[in-house]
PDB file of C-alpha atoms in Angstrom:
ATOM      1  CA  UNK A   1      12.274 -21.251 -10.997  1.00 87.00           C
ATOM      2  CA  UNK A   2       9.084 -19.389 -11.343  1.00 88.00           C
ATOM      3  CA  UNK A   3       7.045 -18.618 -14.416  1.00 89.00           C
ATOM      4  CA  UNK A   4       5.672 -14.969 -13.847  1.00 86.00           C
ATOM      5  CA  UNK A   5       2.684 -13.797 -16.382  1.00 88.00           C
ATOM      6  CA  UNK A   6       2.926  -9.887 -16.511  1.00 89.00           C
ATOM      7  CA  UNK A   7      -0.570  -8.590 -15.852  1.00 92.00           C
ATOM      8  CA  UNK A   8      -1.975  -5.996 -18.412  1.00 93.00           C
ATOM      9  CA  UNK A   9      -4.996  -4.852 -16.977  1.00 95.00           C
ATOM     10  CA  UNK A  10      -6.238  -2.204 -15.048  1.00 96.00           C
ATOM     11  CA  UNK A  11      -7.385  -2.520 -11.556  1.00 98.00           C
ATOM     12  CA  UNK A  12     -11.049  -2.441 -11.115  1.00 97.00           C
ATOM     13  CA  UNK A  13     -13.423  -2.403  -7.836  1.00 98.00           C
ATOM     14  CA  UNK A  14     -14.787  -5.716  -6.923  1.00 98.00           C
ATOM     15  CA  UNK A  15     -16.700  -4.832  -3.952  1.00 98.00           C
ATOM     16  CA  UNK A  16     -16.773  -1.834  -1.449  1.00 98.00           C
ATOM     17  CA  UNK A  17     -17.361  -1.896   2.662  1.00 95.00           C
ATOM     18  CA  UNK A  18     -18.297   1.022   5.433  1.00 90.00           C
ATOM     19  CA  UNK A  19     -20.353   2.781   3.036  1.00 94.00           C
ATOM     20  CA  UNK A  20     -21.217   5.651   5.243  1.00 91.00           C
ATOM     21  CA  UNK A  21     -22.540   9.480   4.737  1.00 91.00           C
ATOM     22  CA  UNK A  22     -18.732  10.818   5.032  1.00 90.00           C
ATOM     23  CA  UNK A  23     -16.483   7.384   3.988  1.00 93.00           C
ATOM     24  CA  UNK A  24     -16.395   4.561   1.886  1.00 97.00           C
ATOM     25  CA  UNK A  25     -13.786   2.137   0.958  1.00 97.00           C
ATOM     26  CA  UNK A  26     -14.051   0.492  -2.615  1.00 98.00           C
ATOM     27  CA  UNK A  27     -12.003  -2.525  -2.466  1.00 98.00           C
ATOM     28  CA  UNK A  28      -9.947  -3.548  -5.797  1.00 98.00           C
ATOM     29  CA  UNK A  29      -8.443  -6.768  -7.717  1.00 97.00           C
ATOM     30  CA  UNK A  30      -5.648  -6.005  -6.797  1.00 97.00           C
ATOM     31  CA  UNK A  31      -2.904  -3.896  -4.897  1.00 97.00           C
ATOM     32  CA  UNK A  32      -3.506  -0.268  -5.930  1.00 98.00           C
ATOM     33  CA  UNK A  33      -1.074   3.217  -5.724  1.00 97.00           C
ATOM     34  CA  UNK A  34      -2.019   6.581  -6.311  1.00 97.00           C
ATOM     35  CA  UNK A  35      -1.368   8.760  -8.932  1.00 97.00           C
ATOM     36  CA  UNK A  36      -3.655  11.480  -8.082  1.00 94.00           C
ATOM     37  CA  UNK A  37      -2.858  14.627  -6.731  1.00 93.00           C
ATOM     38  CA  UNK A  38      -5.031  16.629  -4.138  1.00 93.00           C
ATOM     39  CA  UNK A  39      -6.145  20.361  -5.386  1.00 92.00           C
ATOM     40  CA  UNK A  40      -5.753  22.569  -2.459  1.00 88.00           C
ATOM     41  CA  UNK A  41      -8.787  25.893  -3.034  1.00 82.00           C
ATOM     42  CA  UNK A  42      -9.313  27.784   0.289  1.00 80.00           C
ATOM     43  CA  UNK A  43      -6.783  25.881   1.876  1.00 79.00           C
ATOM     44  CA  UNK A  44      -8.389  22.961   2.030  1.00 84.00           C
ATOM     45  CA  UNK A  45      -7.159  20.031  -0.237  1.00 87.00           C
ATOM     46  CA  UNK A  46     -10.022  18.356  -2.602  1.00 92.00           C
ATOM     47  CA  UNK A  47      -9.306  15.590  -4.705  1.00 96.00           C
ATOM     48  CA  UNK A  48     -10.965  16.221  -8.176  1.00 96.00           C
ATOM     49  CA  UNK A  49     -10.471  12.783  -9.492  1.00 97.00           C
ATOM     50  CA  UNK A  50     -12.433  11.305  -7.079  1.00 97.00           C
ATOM     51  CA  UNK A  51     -16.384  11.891  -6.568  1.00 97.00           C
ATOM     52  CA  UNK A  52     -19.600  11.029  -6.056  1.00 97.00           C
ATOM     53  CA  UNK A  53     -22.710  11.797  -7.971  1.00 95.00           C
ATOM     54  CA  UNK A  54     -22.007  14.397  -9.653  1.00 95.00           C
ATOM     55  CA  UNK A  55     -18.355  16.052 -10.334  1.00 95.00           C
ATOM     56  CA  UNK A  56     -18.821  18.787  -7.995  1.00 94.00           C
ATOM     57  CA  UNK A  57     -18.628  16.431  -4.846  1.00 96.00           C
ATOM     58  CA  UNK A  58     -15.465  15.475  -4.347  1.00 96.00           C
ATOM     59  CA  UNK A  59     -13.844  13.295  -2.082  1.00 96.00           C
ATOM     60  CA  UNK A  60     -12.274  15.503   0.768  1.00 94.00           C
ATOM     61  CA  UNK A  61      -9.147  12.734   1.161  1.00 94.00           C
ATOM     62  CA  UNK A  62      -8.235   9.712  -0.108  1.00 96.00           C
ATOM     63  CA  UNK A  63      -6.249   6.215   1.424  1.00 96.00           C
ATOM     64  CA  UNK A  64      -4.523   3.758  -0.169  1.00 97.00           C
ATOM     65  CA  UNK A  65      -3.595   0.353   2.041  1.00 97.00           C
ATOM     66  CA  UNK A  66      -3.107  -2.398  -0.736  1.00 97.00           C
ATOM     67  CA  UNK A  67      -6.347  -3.116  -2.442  1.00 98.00           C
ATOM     68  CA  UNK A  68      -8.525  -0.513  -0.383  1.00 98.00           C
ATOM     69  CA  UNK A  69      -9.077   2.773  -1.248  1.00 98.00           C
ATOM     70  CA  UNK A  70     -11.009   4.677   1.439  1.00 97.00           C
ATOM     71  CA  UNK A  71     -12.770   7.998   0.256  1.00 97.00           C
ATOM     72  CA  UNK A  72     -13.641  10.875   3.070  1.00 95.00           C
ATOM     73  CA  UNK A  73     -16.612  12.954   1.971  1.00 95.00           C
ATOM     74  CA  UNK A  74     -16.670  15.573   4.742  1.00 88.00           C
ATOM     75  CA  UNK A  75     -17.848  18.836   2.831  1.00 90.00           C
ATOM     76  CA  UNK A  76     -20.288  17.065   0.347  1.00 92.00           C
ATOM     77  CA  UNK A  77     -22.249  13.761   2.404  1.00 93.00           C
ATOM     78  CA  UNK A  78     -23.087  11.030   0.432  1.00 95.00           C
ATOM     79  CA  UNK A  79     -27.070  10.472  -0.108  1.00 94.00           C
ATOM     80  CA  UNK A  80     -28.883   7.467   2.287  1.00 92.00           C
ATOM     81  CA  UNK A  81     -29.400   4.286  -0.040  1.00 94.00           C
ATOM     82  CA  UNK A  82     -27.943   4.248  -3.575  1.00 96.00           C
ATOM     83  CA  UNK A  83     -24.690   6.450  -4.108  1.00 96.00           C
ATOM     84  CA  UNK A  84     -22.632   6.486  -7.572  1.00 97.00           C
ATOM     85  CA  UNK A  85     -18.883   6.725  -6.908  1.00 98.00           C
ATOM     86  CA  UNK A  86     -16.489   7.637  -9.414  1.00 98.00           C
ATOM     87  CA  UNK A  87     -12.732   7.993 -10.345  1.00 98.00           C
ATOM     88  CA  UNK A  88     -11.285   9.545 -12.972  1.00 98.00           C
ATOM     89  CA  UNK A  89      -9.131   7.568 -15.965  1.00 97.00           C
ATOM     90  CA  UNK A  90      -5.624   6.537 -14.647  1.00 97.00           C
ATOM     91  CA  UNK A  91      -6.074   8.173 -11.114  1.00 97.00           C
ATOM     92  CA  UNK A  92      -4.728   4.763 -10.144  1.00 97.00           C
ATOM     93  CA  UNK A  93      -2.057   1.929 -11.002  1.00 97.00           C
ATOM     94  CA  UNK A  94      -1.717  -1.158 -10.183  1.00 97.00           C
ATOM     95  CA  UNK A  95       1.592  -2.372  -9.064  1.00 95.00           C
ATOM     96  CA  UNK A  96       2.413  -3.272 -13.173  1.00 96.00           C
ATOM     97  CA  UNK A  97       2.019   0.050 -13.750  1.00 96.00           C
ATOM     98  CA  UNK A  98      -1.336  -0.548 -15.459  1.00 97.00           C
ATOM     99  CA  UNK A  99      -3.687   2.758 -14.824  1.00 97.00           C
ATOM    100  CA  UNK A 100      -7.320   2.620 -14.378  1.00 98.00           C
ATOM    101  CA  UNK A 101     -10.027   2.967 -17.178  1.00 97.00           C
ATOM    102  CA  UNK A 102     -13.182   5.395 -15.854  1.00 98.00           C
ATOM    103  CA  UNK A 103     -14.524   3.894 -12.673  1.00 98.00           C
ATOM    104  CA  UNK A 104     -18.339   4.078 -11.480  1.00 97.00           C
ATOM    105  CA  UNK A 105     -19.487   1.819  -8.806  1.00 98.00           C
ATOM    106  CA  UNK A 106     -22.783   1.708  -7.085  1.00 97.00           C
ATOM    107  CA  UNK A 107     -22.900   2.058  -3.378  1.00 98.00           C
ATOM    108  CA  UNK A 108     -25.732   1.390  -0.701  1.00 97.00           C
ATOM    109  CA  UNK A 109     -25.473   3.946   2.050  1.00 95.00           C
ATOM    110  CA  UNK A 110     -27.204   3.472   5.434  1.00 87.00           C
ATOM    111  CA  UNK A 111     -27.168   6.061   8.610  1.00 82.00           C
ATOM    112  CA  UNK A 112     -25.744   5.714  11.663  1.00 79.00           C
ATOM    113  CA  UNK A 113     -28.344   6.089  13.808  1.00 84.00           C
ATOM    114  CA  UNK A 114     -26.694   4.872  17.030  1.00 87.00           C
ATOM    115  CA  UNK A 115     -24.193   7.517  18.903  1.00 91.00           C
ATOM    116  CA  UNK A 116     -20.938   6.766  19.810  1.00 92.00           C
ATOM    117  CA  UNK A 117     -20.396   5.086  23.255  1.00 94.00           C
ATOM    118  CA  UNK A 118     -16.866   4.786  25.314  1.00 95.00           C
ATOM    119  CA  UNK A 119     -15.503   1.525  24.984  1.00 96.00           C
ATOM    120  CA  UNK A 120     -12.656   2.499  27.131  1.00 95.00           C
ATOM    121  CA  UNK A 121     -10.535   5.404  29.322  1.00 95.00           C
ATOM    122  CA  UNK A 122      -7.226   5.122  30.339  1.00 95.00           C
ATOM    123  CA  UNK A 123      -4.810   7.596  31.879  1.00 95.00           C
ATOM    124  CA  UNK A 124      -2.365   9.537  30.001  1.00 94.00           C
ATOM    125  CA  UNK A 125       0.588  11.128  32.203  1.00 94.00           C
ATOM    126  CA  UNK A 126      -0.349  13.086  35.424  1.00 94.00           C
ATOM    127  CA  UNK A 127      -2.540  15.195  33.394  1.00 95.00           C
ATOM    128  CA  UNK A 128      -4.590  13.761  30.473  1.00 96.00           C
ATOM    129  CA  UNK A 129      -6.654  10.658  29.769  1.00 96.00           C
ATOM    130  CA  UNK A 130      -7.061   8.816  26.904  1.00 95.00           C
ATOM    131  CA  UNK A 131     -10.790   8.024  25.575  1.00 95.00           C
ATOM    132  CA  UNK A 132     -11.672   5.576  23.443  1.00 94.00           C
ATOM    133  CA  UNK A 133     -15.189   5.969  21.331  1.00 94.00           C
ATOM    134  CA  UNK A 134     -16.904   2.822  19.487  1.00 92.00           C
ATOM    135  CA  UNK A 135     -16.680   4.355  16.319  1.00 87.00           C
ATOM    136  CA  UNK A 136     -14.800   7.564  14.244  1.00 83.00           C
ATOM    137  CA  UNK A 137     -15.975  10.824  15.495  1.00 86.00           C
ATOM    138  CA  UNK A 138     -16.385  14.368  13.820  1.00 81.00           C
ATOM    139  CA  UNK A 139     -13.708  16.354  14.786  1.00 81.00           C
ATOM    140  CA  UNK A 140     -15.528  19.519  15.569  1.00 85.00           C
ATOM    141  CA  UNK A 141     -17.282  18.388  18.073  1.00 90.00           C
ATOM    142  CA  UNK A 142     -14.828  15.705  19.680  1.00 92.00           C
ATOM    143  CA  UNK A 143     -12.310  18.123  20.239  1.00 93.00           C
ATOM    144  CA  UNK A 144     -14.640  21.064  21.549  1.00 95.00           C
ATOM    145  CA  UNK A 145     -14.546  20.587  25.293  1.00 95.00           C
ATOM    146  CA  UNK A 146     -17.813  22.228  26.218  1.00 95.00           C
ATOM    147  CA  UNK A 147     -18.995  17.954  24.849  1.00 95.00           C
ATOM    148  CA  UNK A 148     -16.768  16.642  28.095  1.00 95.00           C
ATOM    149  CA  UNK A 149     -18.094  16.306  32.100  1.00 94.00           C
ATOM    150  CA  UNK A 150     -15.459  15.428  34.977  1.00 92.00           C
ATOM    151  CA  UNK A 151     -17.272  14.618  38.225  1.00 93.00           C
ATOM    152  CA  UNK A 152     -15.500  13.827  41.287  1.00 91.00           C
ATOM    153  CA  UNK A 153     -17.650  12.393  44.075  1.00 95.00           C
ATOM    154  CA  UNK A 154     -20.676  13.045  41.974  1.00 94.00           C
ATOM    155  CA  UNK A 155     -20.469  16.423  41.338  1.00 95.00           C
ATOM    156  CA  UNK A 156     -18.889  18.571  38.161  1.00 94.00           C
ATOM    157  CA  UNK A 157     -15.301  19.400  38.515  1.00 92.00           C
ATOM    158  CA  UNK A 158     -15.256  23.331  37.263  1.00 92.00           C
ATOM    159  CA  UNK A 159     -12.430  24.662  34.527  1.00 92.00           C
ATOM    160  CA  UNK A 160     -10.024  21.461  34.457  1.00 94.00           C
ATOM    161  CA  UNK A 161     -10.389  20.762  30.759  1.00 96.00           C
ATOM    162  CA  UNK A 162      -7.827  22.398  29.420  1.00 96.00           C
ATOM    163  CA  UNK A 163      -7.991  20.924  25.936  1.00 95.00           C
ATOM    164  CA  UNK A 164     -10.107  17.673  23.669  1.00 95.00           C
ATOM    165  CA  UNK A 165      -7.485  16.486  20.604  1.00 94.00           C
ATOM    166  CA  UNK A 166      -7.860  13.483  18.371  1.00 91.00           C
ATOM    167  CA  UNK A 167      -5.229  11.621  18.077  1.00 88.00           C
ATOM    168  CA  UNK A 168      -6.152   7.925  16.854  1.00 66.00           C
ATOM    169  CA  UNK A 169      -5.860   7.516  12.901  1.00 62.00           C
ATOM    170  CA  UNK A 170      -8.871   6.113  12.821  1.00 66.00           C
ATOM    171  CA  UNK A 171     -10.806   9.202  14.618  1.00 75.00           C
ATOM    172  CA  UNK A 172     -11.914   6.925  17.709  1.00 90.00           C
ATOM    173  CA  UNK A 173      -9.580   8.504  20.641  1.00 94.00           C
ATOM    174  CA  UNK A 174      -9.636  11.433  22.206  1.00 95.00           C
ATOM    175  CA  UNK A 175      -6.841  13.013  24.519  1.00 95.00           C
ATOM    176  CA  UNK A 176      -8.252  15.214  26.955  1.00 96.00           C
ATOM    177  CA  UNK A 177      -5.998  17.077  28.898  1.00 96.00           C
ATOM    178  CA  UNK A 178      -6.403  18.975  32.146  1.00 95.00           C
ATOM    179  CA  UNK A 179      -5.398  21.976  34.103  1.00 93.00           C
ATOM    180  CA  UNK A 180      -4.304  20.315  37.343  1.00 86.00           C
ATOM    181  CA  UNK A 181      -2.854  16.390  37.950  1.00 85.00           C
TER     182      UNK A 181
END
Protein backbone atom coordinates (compact mmCIF):
# COMPACT_ATOMS: atom_id res chain seq x y z
CA UNK A 1 0.00 0.00 0.00
CA UNK A 2 1.18 3.38 -0.97
CA UNK A 3 -0.06 6.78 0.09
CA UNK A 4 0.18 9.01 -3.14
CA UNK A 5 -0.19 13.04 -2.53
CA UNK A 6 -1.53 14.47 -5.93
CA UNK A 7 0.74 17.37 -6.82
CA UNK A 8 -1.02 20.75 -7.69
CA UNK A 9 1.58 22.84 -8.88
CA UNK A 10 3.02 23.91 -11.88
CA UNK A 11 6.39 22.95 -13.04
CA UNK A 12 8.94 25.60 -12.74
CA UNK A 13 12.81 25.85 -13.91
CA UNK A 14 15.25 25.14 -11.22
CA UNK A 15 18.37 25.51 -13.07
CA UNK A 16 19.42 25.53 -16.83
CA UNK A 17 22.84 23.93 -18.58
CA UNK A 18 24.64 24.46 -22.26
CA UNK A 19 23.64 27.93 -22.37
CA UNK A 20 24.99 28.65 -25.76
CA UNK A 21 24.36 31.45 -28.66
CA UNK A 22 21.87 28.89 -30.56
CA UNK A 23 20.68 26.29 -27.43
CA UNK A 24 19.86 26.14 -24.01
CA UNK A 25 18.26 23.61 -21.87
CA UNK A 26 16.24 24.92 -18.75
CA UNK A 27 15.94 22.06 -16.50
CA UNK A 28 12.50 21.70 -14.39
CA UNK A 29 11.07 20.19 -10.93
CA UNK A 30 9.82 17.88 -12.46
CA UNK A 31 8.95 15.66 -15.60
CA UNK A 32 7.54 18.08 -18.20
CA UNK A 33 5.22 17.48 -21.72
CA UNK A 34 4.43 19.84 -24.24
CA UNK A 35 1.48 21.49 -25.04
CA UNK A 36 2.75 23.92 -27.45
CA UNK A 37 2.38 23.89 -30.95
CA UNK A 38 5.07 25.10 -33.55
CA UNK A 39 3.78 28.06 -36.06
CA UNK A 40 5.08 27.19 -39.40
CA UNK A 41 5.59 31.15 -41.57
CA UNK A 42 7.84 30.68 -44.67
CA UNK A 43 7.99 27.18 -44.13
CA UNK A 44 9.91 27.18 -41.40
CA UNK A 45 8.30 26.18 -37.99
CA UNK A 46 8.78 28.90 -34.99
CA UNK A 47 7.56 28.28 -31.72
CA UNK A 48 5.83 31.52 -30.41
CA UNK A 49 5.52 30.42 -26.88
CA UNK A 50 8.92 30.16 -26.39
CA UNK A 51 11.56 33.20 -26.52
CA UNK A 52 14.15 35.10 -25.50
CA UNK A 53 14.42 38.75 -24.81
CA UNK A 54 12.02 40.07 -26.41
CA UNK A 55 8.82 38.24 -28.11
CA UNK A 56 10.06 38.53 -31.51
CA UNK A 57 12.93 35.90 -30.93
CA UNK A 58 11.63 32.82 -30.82
CA UNK A 59 12.92 29.59 -30.21
CA UNK A 60 13.45 27.85 -33.70
CA UNK A 61 12.59 24.13 -31.95
CA UNK A 62 11.94 22.85 -28.87
CA UNK A 63 12.84 19.16 -26.83
CA UNK A 64 11.29 17.63 -24.22
CA UNK A 65 13.31 14.47 -22.40
CA UNK A 66 11.73 14.37 -18.80
CA UNK A 67 12.65 17.43 -16.88
CA UNK A 68 14.78 19.14 -19.76
CA UNK A 69 13.56 21.30 -22.15
CA UNK A 70 16.20 22.23 -24.75
CA UNK A 71 15.47 25.50 -26.83
CA UNK A 72 17.28 25.93 -30.50
CA UNK A 73 17.71 29.60 -31.35
CA UNK A 74 19.06 29.33 -34.90
CA UNK A 75 17.45 32.48 -36.69
CA UNK A 76 17.61 34.88 -33.62
CA UNK A 77 21.26 34.08 -31.37
CA UNK A 78 21.08 34.61 -27.95
CA UNK A 79 23.28 37.74 -26.59
CA UNK A 80 27.00 36.77 -24.78
CA UNK A 81 26.49 37.05 -20.85
CA UNK A 82 22.99 37.64 -19.42
CA UNK A 83 19.99 36.26 -21.60
CA UNK A 84 16.16 36.39 -20.36
CA UNK A 85 14.28 33.25 -21.46
CA UNK A 86 10.71 32.99 -21.48
CA UNK A 87 7.62 30.68 -21.95
CA UNK A 88 4.36 31.47 -22.32
CA UNK A 89 1.38 30.49 -19.55
CA UNK A 90 0.49 26.71 -19.80
CA UNK A 91 2.92 25.97 -22.79
CA UNK A 92 3.77 23.10 -20.47
CA UNK A 93 2.29 20.32 -18.01
CA UNK A 94 3.55 18.43 -15.75
CA UNK A 95 2.69 14.83 -15.72
CA UNK A 96 -0.60 15.86 -13.17
CA UNK A 97 -1.71 17.77 -15.74
CA UNK A 98 -0.75 20.97 -13.91
CA UNK A 99 0.23 23.80 -16.72
CA UNK A 100 2.83 26.34 -16.24
CA UNK A 101 2.32 29.95 -14.83
CA UNK A 102 4.55 32.70 -17.07
CA UNK A 103 8.15 31.58 -17.01
CA UNK A 104 11.31 34.02 -17.13
CA UNK A 105 14.63 32.70 -16.21
CA UNK A 106 17.95 34.36 -16.39
CA UNK A 107 20.66 32.77 -18.38
CA UNK A 108 24.56 33.38 -18.59
CA UNK A 109 25.72 32.84 -22.13
CA UNK A 110 29.41 32.33 -23.01
CA UNK A 111 31.01 31.77 -26.74
CA UNK A 112 32.49 29.03 -28.06
CA UNK A 113 35.57 30.14 -28.97
CA UNK A 114 37.28 26.79 -29.65
CA UNK A 115 36.39 24.98 -33.22
CA UNK A 116 35.27 21.72 -33.49
CA UNK A 117 37.95 18.94 -33.69
CA UNK A 118 37.40 15.07 -34.93
CA UNK A 119 37.23 12.88 -32.14
CA UNK A 120 36.80 10.01 -34.43
CA UNK A 121 36.30 8.44 -38.30
CA UNK A 122 35.10 5.27 -39.04
CA UNK A 123 34.07 3.62 -42.29
CA UNK A 124 30.64 3.42 -43.50
CA UNK A 125 30.01 0.69 -46.37
CA UNK A 126 32.42 0.61 -49.42
CA UNK A 127 31.67 4.14 -49.98
CA UNK A 128 31.17 6.59 -47.06
CA UNK A 129 32.78 7.31 -43.71
CA UNK A 130 31.43 8.30 -40.71
CA UNK A 131 32.96 11.52 -38.83
CA UNK A 132 32.61 12.28 -35.57
CA UNK A 133 33.09 16.20 -34.39
CA UNK A 134 33.66 17.18 -30.52
CA UNK A 135 30.76 19.18 -30.44
CA UNK A 136 27.17 20.02 -32.58
CA UNK A 137 27.90 21.61 -35.82
CA UNK A 138 25.93 24.16 -38.08
CA UNK A 139 24.44 22.40 -40.68
CA UNK A 140 25.25 24.69 -43.52
CA UNK A 141 28.49 24.36 -43.41
CA UNK A 142 28.93 20.61 -42.19
CA UNK A 143 27.12 19.34 -44.95
CA UNK A 144 28.69 21.67 -47.76
CA UNK A 145 31.53 19.57 -49.09
CA UNK A 146 33.76 22.30 -50.44
CA UNK A 147 34.67 22.19 -45.89
CA UNK A 148 36.07 18.34 -46.58
CA UNK A 149 39.94 17.27 -47.93
CA UNK A 150 40.69 13.46 -48.90
CA UNK A 151 44.43 12.95 -49.40
CA UNK A 152 45.83 9.75 -50.40
CA UNK A 153 49.61 9.48 -50.10
CA UNK A 154 49.73 13.11 -49.23
CA UNK A 155 48.18 14.61 -51.92
CA UNK A 156 44.27 15.80 -52.58
CA UNK A 157 42.10 13.18 -54.02
CA UNK A 158 40.04 15.32 -56.89
CA UNK A 159 35.92 15.01 -57.23
CA UNK A 160 35.29 11.91 -54.78
CA UNK A 161 32.97 13.73 -52.41
CA UNK A 162 29.96 13.06 -53.62
CA UNK A 163 27.89 14.31 -50.70
CA UNK A 164 28.43 15.77 -46.49
CA UNK A 165 24.89 14.77 -44.45
CA UNK A 166 24.31 14.97 -40.73
CA UNK A 167 23.00 12.33 -39.38
CA UNK A 168 23.70 12.18 -35.45
CA UNK A 169 20.71 13.74 -33.31
CA UNK A 170 22.89 15.55 -31.58
CA UNK A 171 24.54 17.39 -34.81
CA UNK A 172 28.14 15.82 -34.07
CA UNK A 173 28.44 13.20 -37.16
CA UNK A 174 28.81 13.64 -40.43
CA UNK A 175 28.36 10.97 -43.32
CA UNK A 176 30.41 11.74 -46.14
CA UNK A 177 29.94 9.78 -49.02
CA UNK A 178 32.06 9.25 -52.11
CA UNK A 179 32.04 8.70 -55.79
CA UNK A 180 34.23 5.60 -56.00
CA UNK A 181 34.89 2.62 -53.08
Amino acid sequence: TLDVVEDETGPVVVDYKDAKPNKVTLVFDEDVELLANPVNKDNKNFWPDFYHTNENNVADDVKVEGKEVTLTFTTNSLPEGRAYIYIKKDALQDLWENKNAKISYVVEVTLDTEPPVIEKIEQDGESAIKVTFSEDLDDGTAENVENYTILKDGKEVEDIISGAFLIDTEDKVVKITFNDD
